[in-house]
mmCIF file of C-alpha atoms and ligand atoms in Angstrom:
data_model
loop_
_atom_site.group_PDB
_atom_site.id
_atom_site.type_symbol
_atom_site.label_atom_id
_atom_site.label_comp_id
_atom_site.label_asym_id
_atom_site.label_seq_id
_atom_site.Cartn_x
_atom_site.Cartn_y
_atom_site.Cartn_z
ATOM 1 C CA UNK A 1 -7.571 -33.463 11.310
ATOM 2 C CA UNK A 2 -6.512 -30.271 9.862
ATOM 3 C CA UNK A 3 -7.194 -26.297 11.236
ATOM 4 C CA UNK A 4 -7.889 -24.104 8.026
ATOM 5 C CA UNK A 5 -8.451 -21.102 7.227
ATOM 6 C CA UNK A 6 -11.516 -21.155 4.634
ATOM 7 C CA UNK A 7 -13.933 -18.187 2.786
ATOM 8 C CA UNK A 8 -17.320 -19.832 1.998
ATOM 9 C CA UNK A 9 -20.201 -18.628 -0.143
ATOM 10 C CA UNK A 10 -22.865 -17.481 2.912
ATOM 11 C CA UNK A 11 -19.938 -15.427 4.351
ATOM 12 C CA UNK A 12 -17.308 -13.563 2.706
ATOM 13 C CA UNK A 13 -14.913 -13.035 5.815
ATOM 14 C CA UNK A 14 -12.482 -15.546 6.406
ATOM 15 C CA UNK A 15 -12.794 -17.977 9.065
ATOM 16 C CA UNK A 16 -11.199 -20.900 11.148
ATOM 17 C CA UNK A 17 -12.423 -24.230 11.727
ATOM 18 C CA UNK A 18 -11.274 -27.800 11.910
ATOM 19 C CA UNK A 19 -11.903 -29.564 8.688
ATOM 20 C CA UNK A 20 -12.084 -33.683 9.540
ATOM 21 C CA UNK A 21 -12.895 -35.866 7.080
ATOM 22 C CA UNK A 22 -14.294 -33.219 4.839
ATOM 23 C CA UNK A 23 -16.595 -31.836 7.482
ATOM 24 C CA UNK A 24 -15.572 -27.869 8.948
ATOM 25 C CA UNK A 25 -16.405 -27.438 12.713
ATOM 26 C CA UNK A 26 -15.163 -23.502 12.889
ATOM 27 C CA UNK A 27 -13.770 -22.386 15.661
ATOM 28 C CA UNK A 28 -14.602 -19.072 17.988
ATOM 29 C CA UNK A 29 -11.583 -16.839 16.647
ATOM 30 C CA UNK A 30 -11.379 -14.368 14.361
ATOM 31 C CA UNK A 31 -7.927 -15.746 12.465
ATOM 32 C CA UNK A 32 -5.623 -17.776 12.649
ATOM 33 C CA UNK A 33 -3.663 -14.942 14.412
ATOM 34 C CA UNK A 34 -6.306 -15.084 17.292
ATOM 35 C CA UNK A 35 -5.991 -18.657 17.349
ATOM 36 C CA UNK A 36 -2.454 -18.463 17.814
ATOM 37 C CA UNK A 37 -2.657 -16.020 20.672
ATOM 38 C CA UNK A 38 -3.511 -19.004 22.613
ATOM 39 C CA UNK A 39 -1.862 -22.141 24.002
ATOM 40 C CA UNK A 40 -1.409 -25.635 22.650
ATOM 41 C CA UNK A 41 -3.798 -27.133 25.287
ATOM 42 C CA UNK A 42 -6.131 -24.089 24.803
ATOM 43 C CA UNK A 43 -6.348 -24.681 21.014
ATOM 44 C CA UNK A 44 -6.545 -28.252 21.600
ATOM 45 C CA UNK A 45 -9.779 -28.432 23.848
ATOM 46 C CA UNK A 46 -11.038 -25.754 21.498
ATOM 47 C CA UNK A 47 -10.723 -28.088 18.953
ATOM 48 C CA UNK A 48 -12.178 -31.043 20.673
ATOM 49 C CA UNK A 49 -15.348 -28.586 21.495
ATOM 50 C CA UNK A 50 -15.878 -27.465 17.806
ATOM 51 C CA UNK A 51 -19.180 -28.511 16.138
ATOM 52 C CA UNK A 52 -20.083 -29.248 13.213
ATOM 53 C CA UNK A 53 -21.683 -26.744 10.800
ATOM 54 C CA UNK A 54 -23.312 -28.592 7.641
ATOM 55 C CA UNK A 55 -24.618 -25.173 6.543
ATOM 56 C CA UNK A 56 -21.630 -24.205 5.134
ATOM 57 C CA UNK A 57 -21.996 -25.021 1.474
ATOM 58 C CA UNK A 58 -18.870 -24.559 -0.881
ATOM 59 C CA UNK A 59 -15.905 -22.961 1.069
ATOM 60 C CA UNK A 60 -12.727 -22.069 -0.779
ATOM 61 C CA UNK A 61 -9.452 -22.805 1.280
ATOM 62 C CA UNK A 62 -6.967 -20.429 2.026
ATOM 63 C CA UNK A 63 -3.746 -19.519 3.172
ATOM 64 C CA UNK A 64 -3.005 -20.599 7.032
ATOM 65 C CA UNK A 65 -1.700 -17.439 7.736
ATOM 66 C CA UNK A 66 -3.136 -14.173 8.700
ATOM 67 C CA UNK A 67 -2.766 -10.679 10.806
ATOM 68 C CA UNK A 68 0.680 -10.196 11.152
ATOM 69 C CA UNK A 69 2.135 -13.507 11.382
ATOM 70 C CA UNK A 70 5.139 -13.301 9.625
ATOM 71 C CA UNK A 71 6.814 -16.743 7.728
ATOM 72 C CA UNK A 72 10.366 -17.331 8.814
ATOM 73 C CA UNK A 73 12.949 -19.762 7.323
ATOM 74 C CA UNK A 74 15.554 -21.973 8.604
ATOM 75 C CA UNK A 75 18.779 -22.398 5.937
ATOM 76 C CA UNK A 76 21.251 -25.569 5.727
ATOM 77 C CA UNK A 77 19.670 -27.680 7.839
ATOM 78 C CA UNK A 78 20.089 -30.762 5.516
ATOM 79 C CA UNK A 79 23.813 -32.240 4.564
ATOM 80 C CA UNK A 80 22.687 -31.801 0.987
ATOM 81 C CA UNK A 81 21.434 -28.424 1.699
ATOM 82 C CA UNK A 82 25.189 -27.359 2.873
ATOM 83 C CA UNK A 83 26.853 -29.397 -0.121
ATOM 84 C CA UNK A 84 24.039 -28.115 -2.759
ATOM 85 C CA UNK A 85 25.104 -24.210 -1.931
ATOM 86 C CA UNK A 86 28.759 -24.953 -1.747
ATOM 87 C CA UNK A 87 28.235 -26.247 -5.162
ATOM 88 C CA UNK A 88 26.713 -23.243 -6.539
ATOM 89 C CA UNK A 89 28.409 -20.706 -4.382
ATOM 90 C CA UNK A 90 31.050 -18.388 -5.010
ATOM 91 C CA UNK A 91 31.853 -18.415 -1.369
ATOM 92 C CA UNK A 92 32.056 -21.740 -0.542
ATOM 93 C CA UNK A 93 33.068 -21.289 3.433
ATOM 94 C CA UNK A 94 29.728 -19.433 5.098
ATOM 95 C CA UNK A 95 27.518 -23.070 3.921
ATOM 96 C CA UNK A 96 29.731 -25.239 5.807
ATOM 97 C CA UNK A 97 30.460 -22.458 9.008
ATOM 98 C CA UNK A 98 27.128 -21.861 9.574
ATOM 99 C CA UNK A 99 25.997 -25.801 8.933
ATOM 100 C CA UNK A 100 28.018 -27.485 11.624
ATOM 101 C CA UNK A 101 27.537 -23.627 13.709
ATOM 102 C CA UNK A 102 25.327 -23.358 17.026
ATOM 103 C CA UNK A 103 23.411 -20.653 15.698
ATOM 104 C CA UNK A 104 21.087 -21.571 13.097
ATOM 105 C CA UNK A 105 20.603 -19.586 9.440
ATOM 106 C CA UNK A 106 17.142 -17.649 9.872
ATOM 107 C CA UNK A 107 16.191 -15.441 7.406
ATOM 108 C CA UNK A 108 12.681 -13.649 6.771
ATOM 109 C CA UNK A 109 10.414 -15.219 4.206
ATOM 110 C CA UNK A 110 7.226 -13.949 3.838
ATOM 111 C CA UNK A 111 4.169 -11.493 5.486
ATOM 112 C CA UNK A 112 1.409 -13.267 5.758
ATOM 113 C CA UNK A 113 -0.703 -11.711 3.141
ATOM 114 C CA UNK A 114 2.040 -12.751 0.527
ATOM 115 C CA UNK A 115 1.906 -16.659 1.067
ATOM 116 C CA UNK A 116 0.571 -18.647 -1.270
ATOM 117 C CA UNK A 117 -1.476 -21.552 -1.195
ATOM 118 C CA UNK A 118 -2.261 -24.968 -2.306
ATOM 119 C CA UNK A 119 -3.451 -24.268 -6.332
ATOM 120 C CA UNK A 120 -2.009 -20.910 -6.804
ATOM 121 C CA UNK A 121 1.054 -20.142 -9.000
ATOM 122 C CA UNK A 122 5.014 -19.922 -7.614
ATOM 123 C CA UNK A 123 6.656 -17.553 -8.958
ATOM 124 C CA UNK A 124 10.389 -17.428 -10.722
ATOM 125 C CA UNK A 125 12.266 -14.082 -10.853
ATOM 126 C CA UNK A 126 12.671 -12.981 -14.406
ATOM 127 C CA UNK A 127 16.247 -11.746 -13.620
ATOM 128 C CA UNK A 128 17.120 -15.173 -12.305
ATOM 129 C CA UNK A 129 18.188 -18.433 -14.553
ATOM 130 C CA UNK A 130 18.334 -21.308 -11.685
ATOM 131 C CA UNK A 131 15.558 -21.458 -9.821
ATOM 132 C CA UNK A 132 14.480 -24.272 -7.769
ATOM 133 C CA UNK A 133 11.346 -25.176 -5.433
ATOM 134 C CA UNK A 134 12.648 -25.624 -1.419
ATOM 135 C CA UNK A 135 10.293 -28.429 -0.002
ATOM 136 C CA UNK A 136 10.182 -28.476 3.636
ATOM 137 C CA UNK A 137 8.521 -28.786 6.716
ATOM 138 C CA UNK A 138 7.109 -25.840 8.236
ATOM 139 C CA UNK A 139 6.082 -25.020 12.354
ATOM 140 C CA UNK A 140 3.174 -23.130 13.222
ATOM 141 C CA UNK A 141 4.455 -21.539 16.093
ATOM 142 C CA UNK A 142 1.873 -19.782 18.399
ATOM 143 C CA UNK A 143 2.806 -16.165 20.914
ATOM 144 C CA UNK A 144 4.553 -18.675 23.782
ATOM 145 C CA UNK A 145 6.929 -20.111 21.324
ATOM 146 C CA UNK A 146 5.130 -23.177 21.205
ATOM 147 C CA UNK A 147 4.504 -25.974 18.155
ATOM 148 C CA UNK A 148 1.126 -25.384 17.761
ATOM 149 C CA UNK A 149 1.061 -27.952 14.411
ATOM 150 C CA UNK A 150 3.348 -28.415 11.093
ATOM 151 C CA UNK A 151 2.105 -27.225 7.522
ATOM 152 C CA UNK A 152 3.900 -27.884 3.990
ATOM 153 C CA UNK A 153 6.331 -24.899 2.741
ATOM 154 C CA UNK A 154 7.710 -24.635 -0.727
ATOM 155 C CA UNK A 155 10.552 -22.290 -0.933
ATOM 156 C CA UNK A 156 11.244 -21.339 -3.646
ATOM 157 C CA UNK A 157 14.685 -19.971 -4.453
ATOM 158 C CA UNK A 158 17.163 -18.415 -7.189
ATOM 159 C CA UNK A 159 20.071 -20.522 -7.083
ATOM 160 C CA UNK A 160 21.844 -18.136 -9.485
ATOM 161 C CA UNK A 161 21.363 -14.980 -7.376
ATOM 162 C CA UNK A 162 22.478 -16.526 -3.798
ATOM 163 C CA UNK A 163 25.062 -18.384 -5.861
ATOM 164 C CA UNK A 164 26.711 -15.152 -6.565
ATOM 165 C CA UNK A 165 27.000 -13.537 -3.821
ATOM 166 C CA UNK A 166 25.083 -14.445 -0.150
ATOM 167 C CA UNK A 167 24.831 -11.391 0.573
ATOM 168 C CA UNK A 168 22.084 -11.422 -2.182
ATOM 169 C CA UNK A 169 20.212 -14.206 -0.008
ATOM 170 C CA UNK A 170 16.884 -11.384 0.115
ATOM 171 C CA UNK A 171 16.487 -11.152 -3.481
ATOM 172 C CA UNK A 172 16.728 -14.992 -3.621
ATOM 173 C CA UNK A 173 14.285 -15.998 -1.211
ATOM 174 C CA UNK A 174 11.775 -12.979 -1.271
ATOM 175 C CA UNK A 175 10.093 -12.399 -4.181
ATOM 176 C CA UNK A 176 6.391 -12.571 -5.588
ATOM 177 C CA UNK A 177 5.023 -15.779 -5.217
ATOM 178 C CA UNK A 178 8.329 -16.942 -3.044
ATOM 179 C CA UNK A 179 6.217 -18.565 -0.627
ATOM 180 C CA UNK A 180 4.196 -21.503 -0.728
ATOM 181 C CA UNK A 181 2.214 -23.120 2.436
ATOM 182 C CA UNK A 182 -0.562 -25.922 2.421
ATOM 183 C CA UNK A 183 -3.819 -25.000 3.759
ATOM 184 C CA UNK A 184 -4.275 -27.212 6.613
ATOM 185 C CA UNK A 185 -2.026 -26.836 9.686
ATOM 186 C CA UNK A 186 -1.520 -30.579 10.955
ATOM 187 C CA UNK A 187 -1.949 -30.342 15.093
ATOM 188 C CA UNK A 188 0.953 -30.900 16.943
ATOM 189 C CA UNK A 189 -0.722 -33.180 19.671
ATOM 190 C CA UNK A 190 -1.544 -35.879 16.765
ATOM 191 C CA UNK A 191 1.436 -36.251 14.601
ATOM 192 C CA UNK A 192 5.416 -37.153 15.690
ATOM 193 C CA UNK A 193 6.925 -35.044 13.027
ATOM 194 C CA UNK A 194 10.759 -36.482 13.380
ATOM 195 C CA UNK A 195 10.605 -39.389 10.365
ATOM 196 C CA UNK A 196 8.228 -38.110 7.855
ATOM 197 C CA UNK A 197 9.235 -38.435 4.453
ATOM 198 C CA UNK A 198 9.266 -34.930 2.633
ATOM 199 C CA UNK A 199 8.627 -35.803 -1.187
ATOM 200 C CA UNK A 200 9.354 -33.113 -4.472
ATOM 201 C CA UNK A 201 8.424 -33.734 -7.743
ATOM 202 C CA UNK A 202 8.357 -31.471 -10.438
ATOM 203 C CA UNK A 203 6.342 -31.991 -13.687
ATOM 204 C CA UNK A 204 7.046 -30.657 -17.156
ATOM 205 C CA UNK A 205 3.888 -31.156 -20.169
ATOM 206 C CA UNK A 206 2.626 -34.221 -17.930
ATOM 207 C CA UNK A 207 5.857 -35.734 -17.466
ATOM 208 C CA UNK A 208 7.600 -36.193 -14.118
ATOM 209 C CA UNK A 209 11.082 -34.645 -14.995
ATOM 210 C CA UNK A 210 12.500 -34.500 -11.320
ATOM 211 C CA UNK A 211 11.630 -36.044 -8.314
ATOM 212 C CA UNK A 212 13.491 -36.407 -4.467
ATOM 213 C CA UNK A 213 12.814 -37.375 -1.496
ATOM 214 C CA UNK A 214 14.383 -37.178 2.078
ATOM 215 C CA UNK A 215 13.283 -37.653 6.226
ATOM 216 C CA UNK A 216 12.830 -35.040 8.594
ATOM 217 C CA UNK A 217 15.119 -37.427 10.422
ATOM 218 C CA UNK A 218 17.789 -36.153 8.132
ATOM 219 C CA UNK A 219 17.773 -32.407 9.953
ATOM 220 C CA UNK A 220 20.714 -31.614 11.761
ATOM 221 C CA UNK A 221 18.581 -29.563 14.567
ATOM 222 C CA UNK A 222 16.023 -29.878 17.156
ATOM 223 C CA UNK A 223 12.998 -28.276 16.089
ATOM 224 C CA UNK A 224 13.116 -26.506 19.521
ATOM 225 C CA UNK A 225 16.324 -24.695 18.648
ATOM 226 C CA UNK A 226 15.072 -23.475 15.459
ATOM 227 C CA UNK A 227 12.598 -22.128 17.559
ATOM 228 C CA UNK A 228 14.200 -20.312 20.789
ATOM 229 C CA UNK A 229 16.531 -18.599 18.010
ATOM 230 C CA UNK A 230 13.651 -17.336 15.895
ATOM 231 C CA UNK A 231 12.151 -15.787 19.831
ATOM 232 C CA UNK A 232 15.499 -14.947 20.893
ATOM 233 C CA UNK A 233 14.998 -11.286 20.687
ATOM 234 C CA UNK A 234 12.001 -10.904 19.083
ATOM 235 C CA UNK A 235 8.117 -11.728 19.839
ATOM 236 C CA UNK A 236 5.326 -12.642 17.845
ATOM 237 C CA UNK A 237 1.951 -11.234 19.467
ATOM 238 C CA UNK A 238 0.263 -13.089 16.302
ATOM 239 C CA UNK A 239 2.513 -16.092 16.338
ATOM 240 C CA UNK A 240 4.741 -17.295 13.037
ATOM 241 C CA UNK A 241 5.610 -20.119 10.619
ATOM 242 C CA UNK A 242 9.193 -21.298 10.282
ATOM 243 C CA UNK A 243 10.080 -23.643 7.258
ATOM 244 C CA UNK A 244 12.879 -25.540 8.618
ATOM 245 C CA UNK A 245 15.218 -25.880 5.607
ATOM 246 C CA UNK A 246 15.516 -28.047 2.883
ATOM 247 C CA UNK A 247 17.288 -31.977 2.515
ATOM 248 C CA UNK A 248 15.867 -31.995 -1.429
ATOM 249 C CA UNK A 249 17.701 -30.029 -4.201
ATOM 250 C CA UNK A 250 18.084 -30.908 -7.764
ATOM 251 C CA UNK A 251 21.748 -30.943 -9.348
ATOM 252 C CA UNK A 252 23.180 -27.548 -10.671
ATOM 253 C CA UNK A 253 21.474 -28.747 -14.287
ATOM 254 C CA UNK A 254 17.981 -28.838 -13.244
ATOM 255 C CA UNK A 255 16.187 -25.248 -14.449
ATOM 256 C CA UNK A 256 12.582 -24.914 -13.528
ATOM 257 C CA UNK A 257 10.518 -23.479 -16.201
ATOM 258 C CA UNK A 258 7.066 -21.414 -16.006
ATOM 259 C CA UNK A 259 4.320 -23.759 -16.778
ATOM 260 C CA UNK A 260 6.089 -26.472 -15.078
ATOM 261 C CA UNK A 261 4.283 -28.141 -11.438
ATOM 262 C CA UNK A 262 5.475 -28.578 -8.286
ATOM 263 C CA UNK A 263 3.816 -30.708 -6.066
ATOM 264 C CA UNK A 264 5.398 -31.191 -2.302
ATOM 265 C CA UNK A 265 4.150 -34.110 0.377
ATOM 266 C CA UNK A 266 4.990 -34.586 3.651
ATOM 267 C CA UNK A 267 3.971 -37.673 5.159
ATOM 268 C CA UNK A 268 0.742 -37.109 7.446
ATOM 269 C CA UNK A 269 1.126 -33.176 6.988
ATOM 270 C CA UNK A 270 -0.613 -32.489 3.316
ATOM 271 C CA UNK A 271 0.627 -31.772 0.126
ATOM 272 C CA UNK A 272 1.109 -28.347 -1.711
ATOM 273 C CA UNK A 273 0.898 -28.279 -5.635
ATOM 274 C CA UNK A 274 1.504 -25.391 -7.431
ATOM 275 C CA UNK A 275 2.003 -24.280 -10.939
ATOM 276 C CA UNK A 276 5.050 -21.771 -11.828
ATOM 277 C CA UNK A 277 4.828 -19.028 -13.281
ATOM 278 C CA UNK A 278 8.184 -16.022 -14.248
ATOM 279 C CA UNK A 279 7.851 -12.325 -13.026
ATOM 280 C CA UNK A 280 5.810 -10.384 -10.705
ATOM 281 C CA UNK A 281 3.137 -9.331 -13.293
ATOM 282 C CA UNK A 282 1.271 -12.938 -12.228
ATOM 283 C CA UNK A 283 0.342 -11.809 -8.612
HETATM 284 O O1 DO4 B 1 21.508 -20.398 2.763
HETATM 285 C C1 DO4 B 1 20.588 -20.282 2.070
HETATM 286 C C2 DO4 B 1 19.236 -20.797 2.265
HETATM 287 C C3 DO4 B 1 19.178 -22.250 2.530
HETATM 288 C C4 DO4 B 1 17.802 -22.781 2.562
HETATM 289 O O2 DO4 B 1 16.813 -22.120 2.298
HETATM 290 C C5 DO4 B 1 17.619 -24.191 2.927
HETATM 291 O O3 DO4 B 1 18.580 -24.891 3.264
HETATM 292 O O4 DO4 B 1 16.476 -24.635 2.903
HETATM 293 MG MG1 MG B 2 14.971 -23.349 2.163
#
């Protein structure tokens, strides 16, 4: 079971409903930012009370985010996250500090009305040379800083522009078509998230010409930490998503070229395809 957001053809205003088994039963919010004004055992039984509706006819599915849930991001998470920067870095020493550091890298990703979604293009800057997509796991956290459910992120990064200089970590990770989430937000209360393989494979003219894969298992943190840092001193009346770092990332000679696909899966979360695209002109 999934909760999506979805437009269909009798209604043009976005709605939320579980989809299970291809059937929608919406639910009695008006976004996903409503929904996530709740609690976990709120939106549960909400969930377990939705019906049906087989009137829907053709619905398009859209991003999971709404209102002003904001997308957050967890950095260096994964060993080879830490050994990939310090790799590409000109400043080798802030990867490995803040890696093996109590306080976690969090940096802002996204507003909700910039995400992405399953079928739509990334995006590459056209001022950057090494780009690469950032697959990871994503929370769906709601207002009480709890894990309402898990959705798939792509992150897409310039290597070349946080290699030069971290300070330039903004421009690298917030862009047009940055940020990537699946549709369908997998419920906390049915899924153990911590050994689910996270999958990347990239394909060039119908040809795989990079793939990875790691474990969740592999993160250095406790989801819950990611978590009380991201509310430390700040609150999120319409809750927020928080990717929590990558453990896939191709060698330094791996470039990512518009036209190429990306397709992400996380073991019983969803997958996230997308085609990529270079420059802003595209969104
Ligand atoms: O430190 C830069 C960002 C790292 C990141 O996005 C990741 O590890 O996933
Ligand atoms: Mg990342």
């Amino acid at each position: 079971m999934h909760i999506v957001r979805y437009r269909s053809d009798s209604d043009p205003r976005p709605r939320v409903a579980v989809l299970n088994e291809g059937v929608l039963s919406p639910l009695p919010v008006a976004g996903m930012f409503e929904l996530l004004s709740h609690r976990v055992e709120e939106i549960e039984r909400m969930c377990a009370d939705a019906v049906p509706d087989p009137s829907l006819g053709d619905v398009r599915l859209l991003a999971p985010t709404d209102g002003a849930m904001e997308v957050w991001a967890a950095g260096v998470t994964y060993l080879r996250s830490r050994d990939a920067r310090v790799e590409e870095s000109s400043l080798k020493s802030v990867y490995e500090l803040v890696y093996d550091a109590e306080r976690p890298e969090l940096f802002f990703k996204s507003p909700a009305w910039r995400v992405v979604v399953d079928g739509e293009p990334v995006g590459i800057r056209s001022d950057s040379e090494l780009n690469v997509p950032e697959p990871e796991l994503a929370l769906v956290v709601n207002r009480f800083e709890e894990i309402v459910g898990y959705v798939v992120c792509n992150d897409m990064s310039s290597r070349s522009v946080e290699g030069e200089n971290p300070l330039y970590l903004p421009q690298a990770k917030v862009y047009a078509g940055a940020c990537a989430l699946s549709s369908g937000i997998r419920p906390a209360w049915e899924v153990d998230p911590s050994d689910l393989a996270i999958r990347l494979t990239v394909t060039r003219e119908g040809a795989v010409i990079w793939d990875g894969t790691t474990s969740t298992k592999q993160i250095r943190r406790p989801f819950t930490q990611l978590t009380a840092y991201l509310f430390h001193s700040e609150d999120y009346p319409h809750g927020a998503v928080l990717a929590t770092g990558t453990g896939v990332v191709p060698d330094l000679d791996f470039l990512l070229h518009a036209g190429d696909l990306i397709t992400v899966t996380i073991d019983e979360i969803g997958e996230l395809r997308n085609p990529v695209v270079a420059g802003k002109d595209h969104f």
